[in-house]
Every structure is written in structure tokens, then in C-alpha cells.
Short mmCIF file of C-alpha atoms and ligand atoms in Angstrom, two decimals:
data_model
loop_
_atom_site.label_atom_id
_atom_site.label_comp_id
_atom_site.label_asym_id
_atom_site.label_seq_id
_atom_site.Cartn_x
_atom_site.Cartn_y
_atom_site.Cartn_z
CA UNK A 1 -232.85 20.56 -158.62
CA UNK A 2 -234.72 19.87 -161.76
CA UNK A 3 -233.16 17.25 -163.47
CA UNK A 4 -233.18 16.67 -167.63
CA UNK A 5 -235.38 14.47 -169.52
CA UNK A 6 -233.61 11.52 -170.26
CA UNK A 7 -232.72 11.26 -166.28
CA UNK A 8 -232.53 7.34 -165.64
CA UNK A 9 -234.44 6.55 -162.40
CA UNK A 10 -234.07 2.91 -162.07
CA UNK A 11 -234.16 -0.10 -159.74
CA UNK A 12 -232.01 -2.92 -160.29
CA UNK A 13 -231.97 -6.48 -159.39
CA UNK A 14 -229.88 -9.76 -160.07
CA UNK A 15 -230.59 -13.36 -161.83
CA UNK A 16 -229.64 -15.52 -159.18
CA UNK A 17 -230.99 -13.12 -156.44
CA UNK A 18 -234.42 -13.09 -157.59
CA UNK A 19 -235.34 -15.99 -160.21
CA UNK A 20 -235.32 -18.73 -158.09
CA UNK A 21 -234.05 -22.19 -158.83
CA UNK A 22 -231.32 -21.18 -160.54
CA UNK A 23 -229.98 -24.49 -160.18
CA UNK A 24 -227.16 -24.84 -162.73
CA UNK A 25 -225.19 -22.12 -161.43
CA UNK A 26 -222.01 -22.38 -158.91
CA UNK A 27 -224.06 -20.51 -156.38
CA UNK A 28 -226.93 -23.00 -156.03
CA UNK A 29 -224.75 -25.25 -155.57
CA UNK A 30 -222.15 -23.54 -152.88
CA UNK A 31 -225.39 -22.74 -150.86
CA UNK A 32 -226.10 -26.67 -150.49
CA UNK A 33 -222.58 -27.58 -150.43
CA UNK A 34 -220.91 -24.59 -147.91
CA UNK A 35 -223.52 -24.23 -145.26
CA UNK A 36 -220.93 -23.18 -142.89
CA UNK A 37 -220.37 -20.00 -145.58
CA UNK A 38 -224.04 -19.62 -146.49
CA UNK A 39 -226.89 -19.02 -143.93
CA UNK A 40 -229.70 -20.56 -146.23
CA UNK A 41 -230.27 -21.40 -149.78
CA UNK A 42 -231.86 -19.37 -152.42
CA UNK A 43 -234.77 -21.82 -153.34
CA UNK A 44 -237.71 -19.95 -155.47
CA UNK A 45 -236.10 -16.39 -154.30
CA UNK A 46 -238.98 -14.33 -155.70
CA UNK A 47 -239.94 -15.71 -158.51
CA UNK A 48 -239.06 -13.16 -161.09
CA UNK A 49 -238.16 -15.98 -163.20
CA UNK A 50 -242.37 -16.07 -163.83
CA UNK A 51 -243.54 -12.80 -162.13
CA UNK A 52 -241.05 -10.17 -164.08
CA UNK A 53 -244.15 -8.83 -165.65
CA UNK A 54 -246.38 -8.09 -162.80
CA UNK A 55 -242.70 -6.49 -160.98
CA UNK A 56 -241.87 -4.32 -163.79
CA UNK A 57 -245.35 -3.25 -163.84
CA UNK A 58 -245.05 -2.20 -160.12
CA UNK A 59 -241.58 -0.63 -160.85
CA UNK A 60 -243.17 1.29 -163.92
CA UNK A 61 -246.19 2.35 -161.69
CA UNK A 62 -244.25 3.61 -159.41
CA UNK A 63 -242.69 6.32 -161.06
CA UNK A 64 -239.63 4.45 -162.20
CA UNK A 65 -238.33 5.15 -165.72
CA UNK A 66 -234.98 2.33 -166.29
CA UNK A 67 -234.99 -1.60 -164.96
CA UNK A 68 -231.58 -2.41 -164.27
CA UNK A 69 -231.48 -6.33 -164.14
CA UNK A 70 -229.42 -9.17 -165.53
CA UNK A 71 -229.57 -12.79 -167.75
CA UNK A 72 -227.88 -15.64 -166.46
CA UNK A 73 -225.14 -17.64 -167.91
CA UNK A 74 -225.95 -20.61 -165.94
CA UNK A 75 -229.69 -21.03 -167.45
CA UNK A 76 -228.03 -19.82 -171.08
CA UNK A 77 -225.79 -22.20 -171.29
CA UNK A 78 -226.30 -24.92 -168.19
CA UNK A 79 -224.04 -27.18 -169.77
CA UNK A 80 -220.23 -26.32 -171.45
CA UNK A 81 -221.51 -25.69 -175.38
CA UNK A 82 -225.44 -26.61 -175.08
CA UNK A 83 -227.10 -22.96 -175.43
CA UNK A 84 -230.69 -23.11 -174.23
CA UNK A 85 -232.73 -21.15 -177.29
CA UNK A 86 -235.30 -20.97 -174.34
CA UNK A 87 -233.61 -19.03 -171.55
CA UNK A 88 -232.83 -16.99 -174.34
CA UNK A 89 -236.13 -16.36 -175.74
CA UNK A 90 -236.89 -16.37 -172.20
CA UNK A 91 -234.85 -12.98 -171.15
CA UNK A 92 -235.91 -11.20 -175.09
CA UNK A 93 -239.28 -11.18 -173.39
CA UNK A 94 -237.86 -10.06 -170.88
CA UNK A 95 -236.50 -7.09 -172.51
CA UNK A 96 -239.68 -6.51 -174.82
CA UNK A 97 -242.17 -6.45 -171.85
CA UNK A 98 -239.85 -3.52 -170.02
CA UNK A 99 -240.06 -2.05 -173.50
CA UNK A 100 -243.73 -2.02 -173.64
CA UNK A 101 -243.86 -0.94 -170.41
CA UNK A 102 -241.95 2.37 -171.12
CA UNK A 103 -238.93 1.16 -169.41
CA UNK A 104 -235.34 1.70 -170.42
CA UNK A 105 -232.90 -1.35 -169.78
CA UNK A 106 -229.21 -1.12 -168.04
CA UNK A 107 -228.66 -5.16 -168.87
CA UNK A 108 -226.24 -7.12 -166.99
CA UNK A 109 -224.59 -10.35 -168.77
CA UNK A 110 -222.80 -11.42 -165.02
CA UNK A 111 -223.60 -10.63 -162.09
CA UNK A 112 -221.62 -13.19 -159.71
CA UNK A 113 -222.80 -16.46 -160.90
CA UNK A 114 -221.63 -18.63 -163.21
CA UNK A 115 -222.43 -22.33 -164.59
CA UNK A 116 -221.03 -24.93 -161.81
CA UNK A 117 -219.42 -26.65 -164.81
CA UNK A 118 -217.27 -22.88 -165.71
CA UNK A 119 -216.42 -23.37 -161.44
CA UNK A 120 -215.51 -26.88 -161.64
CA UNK A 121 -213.35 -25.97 -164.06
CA UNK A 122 -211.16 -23.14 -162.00
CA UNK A 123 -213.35 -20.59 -162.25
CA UNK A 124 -211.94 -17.24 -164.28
CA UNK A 125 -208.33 -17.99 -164.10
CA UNK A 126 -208.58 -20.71 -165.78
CA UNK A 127 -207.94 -19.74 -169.63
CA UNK A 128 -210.64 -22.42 -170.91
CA UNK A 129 -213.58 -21.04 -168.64
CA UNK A 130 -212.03 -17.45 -170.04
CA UNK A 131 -212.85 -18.60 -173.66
CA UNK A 132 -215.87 -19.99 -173.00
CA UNK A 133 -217.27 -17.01 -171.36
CA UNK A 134 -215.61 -14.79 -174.52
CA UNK A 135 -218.22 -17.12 -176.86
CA UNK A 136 -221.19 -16.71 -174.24
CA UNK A 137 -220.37 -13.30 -174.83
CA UNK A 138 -220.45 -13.16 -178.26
CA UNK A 139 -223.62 -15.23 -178.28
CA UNK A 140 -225.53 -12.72 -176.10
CA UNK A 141 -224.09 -9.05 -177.97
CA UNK A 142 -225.22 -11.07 -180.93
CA UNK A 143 -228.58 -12.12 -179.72
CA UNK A 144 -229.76 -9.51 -177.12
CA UNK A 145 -227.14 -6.44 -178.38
CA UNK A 146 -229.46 -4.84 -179.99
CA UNK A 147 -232.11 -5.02 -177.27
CA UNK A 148 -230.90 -2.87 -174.61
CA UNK A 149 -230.18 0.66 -174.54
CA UNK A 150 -227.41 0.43 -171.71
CA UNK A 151 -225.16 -2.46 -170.49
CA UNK A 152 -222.79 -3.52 -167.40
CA UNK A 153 -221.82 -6.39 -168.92
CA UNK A 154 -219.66 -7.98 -165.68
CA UNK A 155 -221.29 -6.74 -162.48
CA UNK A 156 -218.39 -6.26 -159.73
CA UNK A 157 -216.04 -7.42 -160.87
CA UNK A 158 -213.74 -6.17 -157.57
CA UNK A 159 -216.34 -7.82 -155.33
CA UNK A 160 -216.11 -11.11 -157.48
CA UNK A 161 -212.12 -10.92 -157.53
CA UNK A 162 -211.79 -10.58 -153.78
CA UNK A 163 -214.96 -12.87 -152.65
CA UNK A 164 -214.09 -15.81 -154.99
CA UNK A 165 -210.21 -15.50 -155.29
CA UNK A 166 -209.02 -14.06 -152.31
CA UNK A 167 -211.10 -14.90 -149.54
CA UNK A 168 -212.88 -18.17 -150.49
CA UNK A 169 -216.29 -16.70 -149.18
CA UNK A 170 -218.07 -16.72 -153.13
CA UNK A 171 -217.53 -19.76 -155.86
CA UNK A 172 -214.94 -20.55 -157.04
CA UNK A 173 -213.69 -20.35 -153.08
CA UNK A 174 -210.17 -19.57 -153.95
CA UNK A 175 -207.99 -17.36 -151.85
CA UNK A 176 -204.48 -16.90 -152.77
CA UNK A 177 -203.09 -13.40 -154.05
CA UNK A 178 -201.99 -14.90 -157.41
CA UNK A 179 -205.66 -15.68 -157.82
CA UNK A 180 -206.84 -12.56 -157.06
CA UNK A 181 -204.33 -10.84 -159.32
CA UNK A 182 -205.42 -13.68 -162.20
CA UNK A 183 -208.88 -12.74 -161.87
CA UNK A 184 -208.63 -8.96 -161.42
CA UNK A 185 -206.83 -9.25 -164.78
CA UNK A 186 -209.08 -11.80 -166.25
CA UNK A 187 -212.49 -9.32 -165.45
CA UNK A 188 -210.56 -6.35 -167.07
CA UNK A 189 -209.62 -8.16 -170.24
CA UNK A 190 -213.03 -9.52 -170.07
CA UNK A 191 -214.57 -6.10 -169.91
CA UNK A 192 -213.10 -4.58 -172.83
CA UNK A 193 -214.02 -8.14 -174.92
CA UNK A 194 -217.94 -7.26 -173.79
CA UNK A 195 -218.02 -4.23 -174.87
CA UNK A 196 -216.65 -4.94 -178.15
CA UNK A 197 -219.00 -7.16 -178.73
CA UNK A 198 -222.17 -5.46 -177.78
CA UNK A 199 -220.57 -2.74 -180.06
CA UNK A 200 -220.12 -4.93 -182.91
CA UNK A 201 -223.72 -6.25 -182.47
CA UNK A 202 -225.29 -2.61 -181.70
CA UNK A 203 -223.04 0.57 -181.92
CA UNK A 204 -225.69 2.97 -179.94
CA UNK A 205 -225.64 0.56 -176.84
CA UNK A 206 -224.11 2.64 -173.82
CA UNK A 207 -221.85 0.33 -172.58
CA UNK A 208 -220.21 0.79 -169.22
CA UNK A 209 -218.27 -0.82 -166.26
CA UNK A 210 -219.90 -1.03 -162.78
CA UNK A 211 -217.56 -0.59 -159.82
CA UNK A 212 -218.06 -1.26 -156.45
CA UNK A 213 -216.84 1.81 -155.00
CA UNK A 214 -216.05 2.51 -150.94
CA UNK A 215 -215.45 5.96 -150.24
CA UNK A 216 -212.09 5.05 -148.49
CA UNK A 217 -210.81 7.70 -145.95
CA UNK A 218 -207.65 7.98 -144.80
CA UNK A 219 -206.64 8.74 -141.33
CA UNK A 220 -203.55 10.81 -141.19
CA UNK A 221 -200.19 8.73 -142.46
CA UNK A 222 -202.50 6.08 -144.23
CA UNK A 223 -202.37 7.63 -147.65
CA UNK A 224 -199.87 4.81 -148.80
CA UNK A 225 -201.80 2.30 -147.47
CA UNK A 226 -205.44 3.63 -149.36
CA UNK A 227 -203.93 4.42 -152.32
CA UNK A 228 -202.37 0.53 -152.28
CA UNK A 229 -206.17 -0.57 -151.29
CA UNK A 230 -207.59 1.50 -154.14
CA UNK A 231 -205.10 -0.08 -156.46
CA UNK A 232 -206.28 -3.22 -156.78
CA UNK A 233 -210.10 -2.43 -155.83
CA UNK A 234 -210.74 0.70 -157.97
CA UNK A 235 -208.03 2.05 -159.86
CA UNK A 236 -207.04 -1.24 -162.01
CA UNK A 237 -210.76 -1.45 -163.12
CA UNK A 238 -211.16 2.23 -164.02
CA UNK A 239 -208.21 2.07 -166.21
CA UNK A 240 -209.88 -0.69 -168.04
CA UNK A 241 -213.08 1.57 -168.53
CA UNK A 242 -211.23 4.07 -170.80
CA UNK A 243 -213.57 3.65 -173.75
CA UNK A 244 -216.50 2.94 -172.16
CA UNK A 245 -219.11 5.22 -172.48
CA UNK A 246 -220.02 5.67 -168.92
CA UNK A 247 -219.03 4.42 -165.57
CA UNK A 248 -221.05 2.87 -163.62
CA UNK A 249 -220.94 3.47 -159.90
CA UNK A 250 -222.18 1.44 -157.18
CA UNK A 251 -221.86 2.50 -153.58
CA UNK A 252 -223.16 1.42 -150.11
CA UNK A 253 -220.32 3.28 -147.46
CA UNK A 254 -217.29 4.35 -146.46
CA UNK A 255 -214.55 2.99 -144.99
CA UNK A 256 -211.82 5.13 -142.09
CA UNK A 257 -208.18 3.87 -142.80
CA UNK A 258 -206.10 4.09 -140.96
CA UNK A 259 -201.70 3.26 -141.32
CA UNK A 260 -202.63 0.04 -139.93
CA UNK A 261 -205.32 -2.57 -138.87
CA UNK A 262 -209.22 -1.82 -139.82
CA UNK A 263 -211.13 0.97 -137.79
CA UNK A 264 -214.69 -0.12 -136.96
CA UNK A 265 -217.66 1.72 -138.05
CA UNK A 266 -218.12 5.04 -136.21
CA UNK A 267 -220.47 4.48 -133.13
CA UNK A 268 -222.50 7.61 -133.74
CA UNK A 269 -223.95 6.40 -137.00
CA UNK A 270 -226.10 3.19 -136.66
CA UNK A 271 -225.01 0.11 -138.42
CA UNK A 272 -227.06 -1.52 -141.05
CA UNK A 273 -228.19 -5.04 -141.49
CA UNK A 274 -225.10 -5.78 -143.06
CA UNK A 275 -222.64 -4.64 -140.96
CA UNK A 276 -221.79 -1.21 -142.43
CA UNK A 277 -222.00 1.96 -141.36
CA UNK A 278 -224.71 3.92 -142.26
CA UNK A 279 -223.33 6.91 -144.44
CA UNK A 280 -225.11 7.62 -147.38
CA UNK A 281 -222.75 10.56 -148.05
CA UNK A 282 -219.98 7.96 -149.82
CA UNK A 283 -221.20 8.28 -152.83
CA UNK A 284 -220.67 11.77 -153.54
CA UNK A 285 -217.05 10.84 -153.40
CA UNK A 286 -217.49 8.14 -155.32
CA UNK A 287 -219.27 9.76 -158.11
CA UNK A 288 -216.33 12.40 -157.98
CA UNK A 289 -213.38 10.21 -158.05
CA UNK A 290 -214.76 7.55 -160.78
CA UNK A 291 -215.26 10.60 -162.91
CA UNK A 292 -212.11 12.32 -162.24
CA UNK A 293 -210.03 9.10 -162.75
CA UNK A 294 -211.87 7.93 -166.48
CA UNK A 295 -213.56 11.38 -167.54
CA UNK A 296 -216.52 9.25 -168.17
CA UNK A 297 -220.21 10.68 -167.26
CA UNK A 298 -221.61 8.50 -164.42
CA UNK A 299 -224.41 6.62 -163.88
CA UNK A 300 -224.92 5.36 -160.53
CA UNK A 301 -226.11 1.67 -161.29
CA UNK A 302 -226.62 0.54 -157.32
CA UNK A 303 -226.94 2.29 -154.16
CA UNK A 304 -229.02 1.59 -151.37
CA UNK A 305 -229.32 -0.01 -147.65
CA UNK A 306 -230.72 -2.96 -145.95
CA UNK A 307 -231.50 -1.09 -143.04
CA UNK A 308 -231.75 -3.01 -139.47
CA UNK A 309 -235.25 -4.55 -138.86
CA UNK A 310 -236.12 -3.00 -142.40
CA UNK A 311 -236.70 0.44 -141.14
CA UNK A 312 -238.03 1.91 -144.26
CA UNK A 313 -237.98 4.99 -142.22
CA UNK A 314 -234.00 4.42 -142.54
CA UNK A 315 -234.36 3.73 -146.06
CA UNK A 316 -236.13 6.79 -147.44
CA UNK A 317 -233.61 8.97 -145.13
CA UNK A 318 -230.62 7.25 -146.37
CA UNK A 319 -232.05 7.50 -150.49
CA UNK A 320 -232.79 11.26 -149.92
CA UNK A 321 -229.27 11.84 -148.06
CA UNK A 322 -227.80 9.90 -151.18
CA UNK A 323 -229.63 11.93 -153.80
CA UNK A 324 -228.59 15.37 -152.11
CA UNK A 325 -225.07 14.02 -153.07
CA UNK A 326 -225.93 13.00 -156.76
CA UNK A 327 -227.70 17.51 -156.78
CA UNK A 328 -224.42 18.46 -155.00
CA UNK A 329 -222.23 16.14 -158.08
CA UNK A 330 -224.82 17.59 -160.64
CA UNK A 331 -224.68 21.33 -159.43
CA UNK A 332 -220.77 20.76 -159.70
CA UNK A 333 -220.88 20.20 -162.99
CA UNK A 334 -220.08 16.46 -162.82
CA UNK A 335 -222.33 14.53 -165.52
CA UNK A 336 -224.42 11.92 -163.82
CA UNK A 337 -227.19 10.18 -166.02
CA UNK A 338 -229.12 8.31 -163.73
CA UNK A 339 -229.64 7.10 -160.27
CA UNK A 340 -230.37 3.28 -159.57
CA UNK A 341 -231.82 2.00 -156.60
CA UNK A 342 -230.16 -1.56 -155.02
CA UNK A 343 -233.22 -3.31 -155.21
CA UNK A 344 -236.84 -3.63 -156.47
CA UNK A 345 -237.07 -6.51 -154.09
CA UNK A 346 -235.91 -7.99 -150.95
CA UNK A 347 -234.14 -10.66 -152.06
CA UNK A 348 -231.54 -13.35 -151.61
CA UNK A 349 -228.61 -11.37 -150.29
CA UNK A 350 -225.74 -13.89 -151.03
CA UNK A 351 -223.75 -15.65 -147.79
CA UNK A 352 -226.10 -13.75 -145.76
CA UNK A 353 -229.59 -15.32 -147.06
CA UNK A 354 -232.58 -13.81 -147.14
CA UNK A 355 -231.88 -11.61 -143.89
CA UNK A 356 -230.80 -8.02 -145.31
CA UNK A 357 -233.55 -6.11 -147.30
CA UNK A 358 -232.64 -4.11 -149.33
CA UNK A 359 -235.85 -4.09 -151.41
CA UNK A 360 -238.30 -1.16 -151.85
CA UNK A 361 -240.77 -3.83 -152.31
CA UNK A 362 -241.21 -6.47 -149.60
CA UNK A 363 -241.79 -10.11 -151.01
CA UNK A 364 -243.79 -12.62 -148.89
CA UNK A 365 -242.20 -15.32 -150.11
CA UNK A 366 -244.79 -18.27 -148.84
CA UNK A 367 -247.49 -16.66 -151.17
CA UNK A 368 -245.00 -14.60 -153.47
CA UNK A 369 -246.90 -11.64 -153.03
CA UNK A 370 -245.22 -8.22 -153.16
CA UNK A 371 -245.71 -5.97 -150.54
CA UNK A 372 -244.97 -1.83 -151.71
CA UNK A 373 -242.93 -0.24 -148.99
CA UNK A 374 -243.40 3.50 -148.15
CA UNK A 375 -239.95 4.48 -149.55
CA UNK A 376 -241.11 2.73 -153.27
CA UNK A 377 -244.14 5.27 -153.65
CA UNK A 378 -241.51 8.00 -152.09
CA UNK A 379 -238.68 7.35 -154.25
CA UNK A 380 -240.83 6.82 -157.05
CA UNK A 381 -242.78 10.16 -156.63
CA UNK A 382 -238.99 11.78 -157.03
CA UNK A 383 -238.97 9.58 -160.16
CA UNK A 384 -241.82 10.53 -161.30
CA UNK A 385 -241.18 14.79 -160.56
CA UNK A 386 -237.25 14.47 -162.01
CA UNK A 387 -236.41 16.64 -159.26
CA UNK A 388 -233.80 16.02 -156.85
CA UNK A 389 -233.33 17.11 -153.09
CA UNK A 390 -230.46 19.36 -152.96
CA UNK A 391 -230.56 19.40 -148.83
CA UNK A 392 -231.94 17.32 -146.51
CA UNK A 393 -230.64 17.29 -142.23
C1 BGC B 401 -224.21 -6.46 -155.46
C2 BGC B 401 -225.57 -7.02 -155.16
C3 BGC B 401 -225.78 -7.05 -153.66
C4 BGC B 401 -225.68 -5.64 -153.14
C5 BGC B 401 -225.95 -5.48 -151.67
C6 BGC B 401 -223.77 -5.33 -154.59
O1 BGC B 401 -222.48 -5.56 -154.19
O2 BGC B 401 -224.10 -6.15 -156.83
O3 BGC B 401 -225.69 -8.29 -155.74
O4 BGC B 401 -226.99 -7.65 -153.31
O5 BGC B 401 -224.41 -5.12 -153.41
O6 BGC B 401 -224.98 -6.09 -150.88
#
């Protein structure tokens, strides 16, 4: 399937994940405080904070057209009020050297971390931290709104909601169903705020929400019970995209429901590093039901797979079995704009450490030299054609 011109085919990665020494955010600090929830900490990750240029070149080279990655609050503003002109300039060069390099941006204003001193403070349910990320906000449309084409201004917000309010596994460590239910209404409000503001700064930004999406199944008589699940980890947050100009959808697997208890993954698929199942099909489902609940063209701003032992073998299956579902949405009529890949780099991969790659690029991180896995130059060669596979076994 041929695909149009403007066709984003990205890569994405996070802040925290790949800059290394991030050390004014919550996260740094959970790793050295929570070593029974976090298997090591993030240290120099990759380096991206000083090697961006030479990884966007590699991303460009490949084939790539759109760099999907985010600026951190924590760096921006380390301390409540003191804005550091520096990380700012810092991430504009950022922006101009993807520019020069022919890439188009998806920017990313949070993506799970925050400043510890935001975290000390309650986290996003408390109405202080709120208003103080509603300036940082403000700040960054104003300063950086007019320097990227797209934005997913709070990554995950779902993921963050349940992680950090509900099961006390990410910063701010609460777990309480009020919490959740304070958060999940804090990142809505919080999503509409963004967007307003990037508009005011820079109305031809493409702003959009990214969702992490599960293609939940039900078993027979668990309808209730998904469509209670979807509730409060899909549906709340794709009401609050109405007026976005795309949705963004990010996907890694399904899950079987049934009326009660969890079904494990199906033994005939192998797991992946993480635990899941291996089924890159989800996301045609996804793509379809974020669409038909917001009417909004999609862009799919992760997918991917940290497969076991990095079997990049695995990997390049799993991306092609994944873009025969974005040909299938596309042949459907269903607008999708762009496919990015979850991640440039192996990186640091939350509670889990450095042990799931995900990356199409491996990272030696004793020398911080990148290593290009077979999948990059085959994904990228995709990229580079604009064609997608329409069947693949
Ligand atoms: C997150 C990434 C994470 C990836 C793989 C997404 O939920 O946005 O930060 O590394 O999934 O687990």
C-alpha cells in the first residue's frame, strides 16, 4: 500500500528515559529511594542529553521522516518558580537540529516525570502542583509553541493515573481510588489547558492526546466488566480529546477478559520481555475504536516490543505484523497520519531498568556507542519507500 506524502514515520523516545542524570525529577529520586520497586537506577541512560545530534542523524539516515521525543519539566524548572533559560535553550536546539535535519517533531511536554519538589508536594491532585504545571505550560506553548509541528503534550496520562495513584508502583506512589479518580480528572483538565495554550502560542500546531490503548477482549458475559475497565482507562480520556486535532494512539497488546479474575497471556504466543503477550494485531483495534469514539484521524505515536533476549528477529516480525494492521485501518478508510516506533534506543524502561529493549538501536552504554539493529535499516527502508505491508504470515 502506497502511502501519501506527508506519511509520518517516526521513532520516539522520552526525557528521563534517555538523557541521563535527570536528577531533579521524582523519578531519579524514587529509583534511589524505592529499590524494592525499581531494579536499577537510570544514571547517564544514553546520553541524549549531549548525543541528540549524532541520534537524530542516525534516525534521519535511516529512512525516518518525524522524531517523536519530549522536554522535561524537571530540568525546566528544577526548582518551584526558578525556570532554567538553559534547559530551555537547551531543547530549542533541540528542535532546530531535527529541523535541519529534515525531521518533523511530535513534542511531548510530560512524559511521566515531574520535579521531586511538584511530588513532594502531592503530586497532580494536589491543586497547587495543578497550577504550577498550568504556568510551566504556558511557559513552554509560549516559548517552544511555535517550534513543533505536532504535540502530545501529557504522555499517558492512563498509565500515569493508575501507576502513581492507584498502585503506588510510579511517583507520587499513591494508591487509593479517590486518587486515581483525582488524577484521571486532573490529566483531562490538564489536556484541554495544553492545548489551548500551544494554540494560543501557534494555531497550525497539531495538537493531540496520546492514549495508552489495550485491545481489551471480552470473553463471553464480561462485556460489563470491559466496558467498566475501558471507562476509566480509555473512554474518560477520549472524551477529553474532542477538539484535538488528532489522537494519538499507543499500543503494545491485548488483554482476554474475562467476567472475573485476569486470564494470563495465551501460551501459544510467546511472551515478551515485559511480560505481555506478543500480539501485534491490538492495534488495529485500537486504531479503530480511538477513531470511532472521537472522529479524530490517528496517529499512532508508540508501538513496539522489547522482545525476549532482544530478538530483533521478533522485532521486525512484530513491526511488519503491526503495519499490516495500520494498511488494513488505511484500506478501511480510517485516517491514520503516521506510524511511530517505541524507541530509537534501548533505554531505561522505568521499574524494570535497563532490561527490556525496545530500541531499534542498541546503546553500549560503557562507551555510549550506538549499535544499528537489523530491524532500524528494515523499518527504515519502509520509511524511506512510504509503502506499507498489507499481508505478512
Ligand atoms: C511509555 C514509554 C515506555 C513504553 C514501553 C509506554 O507506556 O510511554 O515510556 O517505555 O510504553 O513500556
Amino acid at each position: 500500500l502506497k502511502l501519501g506524502d506527508g506519511f509520518l514515520w517516526g521513532c520516539a523516545t522520552s526525557a528521563h528515559q534517555v538523557e541521563g542524570n535527570n536528577v531533579a525529577s521524582d523519578w531519579w529520586e524514587w529509583e534511589q529511594t524505592r529499590p524494592d520497586l525499581c531494579a536499577e537506577p537510570s544514571g547517564d541512560a544514553c546520553d541524549h542529553y549531549h548525543l541528540y545530534g549524532q541520534d537524530m542523524a542516525i534516525l534521519r539516515a535511516l529512512g525516518f521522516n518525524c522524531y517523536r521525543f519530549s522536554v522535561e519539566w524537571a530540568r525546566i524548572e528544577p526548582e518551584k518558580g526558578l525556570v532554567s533559560r538553559a534547559a530551555l535553550d537547551h531543547y530549542k536546539r533541540m528542535l532546530d537540529e531535527a529541523h535541519r535535519l529534515g525531521l518533523v517533531t511530535i513534542l511531548t511536554l510530560h512524559h511521566f516525570t515531574s520535579p521531586r519538589w511538584a511530588t513532594r508536594a502531592g503530586g497532580f491532585t494536589d491543586i497547587g502542583v495543578k497550577d504550577a504545571f498550568k504556568r510551566y505550560l504556558e511557559l513552554v506553548a509560549r516559548e517552544l509553541g511555535g517550534m513543533s509541528e505536532y504535540f502530545t503534550p501529557i504522555n499517558e496520562p492512563n498509565i500515569v493515573a493508575l501507576a502513581g495513584y492507584r498502585m503506588g508502583t510510579f511517583p507520587p506512589g499513591k494508591a487509593t481510588k479517590e486518587d486515581r479518580r483525582a488524577a484521571t480528572a486532573a490529566f483531562c483538565e490538564l489536556h484541554g489547558f495544553a492545548r489551548d495554550a500551544i494554540k494560543a502560542s501557534n494555531p497550525a500546531a497539531r495538537v493531540g492526546l496520546s492514549l495508552s490503548m489495550t485491545d481489551y477482549q471480552p470473553m463471553p458475559g464480561a462485556e460489563d466488566r470491559v466496558a467498566r475497565i475501558r471507562e476509566i482507562m480509555e473512554d474518560v480520556y477520549l472524551a477529553s480529546a474532542r477538539g484535538d486535532d488528532f489522537i494519538g494512539v499507543q499500543c503494545y497488546t491485548r488483554d482476554r477478559v474475562p467476567p472475573s479474575g485476569v486470564l494470563p497471556p495465551d501460551p501459544e504466543r510467546p511472551l515478551t520481555e515485559m511480560g505481555y503477550e506478543t500480539y501485534p494485531e491490538a492495534l488495529g483495534a485500537c486504531i479503530r475504536r480511538a477513531h470511532a469514539a472521537t472522529g479524530l484521524p490517528v496517529l499512532v505515536t508508540e508501538n513496539g516490543i522489547a522482545p525476549v533476549g532482544d530478538d530483533d528477529e521478533v522485532r521486525i516480525a512484530f513491526v511488519r505484523r503491526a503495519l499490516a494492521e495500520v494498511a488494513r485501518a488505511i484500506q478501511e478508510g480510517l485516517p491514520v497520519w503516521g506510524y511511530v516506533y517505541w524507541s530509537l534506543l534501548d533505554n531505561f524502561e522505568w521499574n524494570l531498568g535497563y532490561r527490556p529493549r525496545f530500541g531499534l538501536v542498541a546503546v553500549d552504554r560503557s562507551s555510549q556507542r550506538r549499535v544499528i539493529k537489523r530491524s532500524a535499516v528494515e523499518l527504515g527502508a519502509i520509511a524511506l519507500r512510504n509503502e506499507l505491508p498489507d499481508e505478512i504470515g
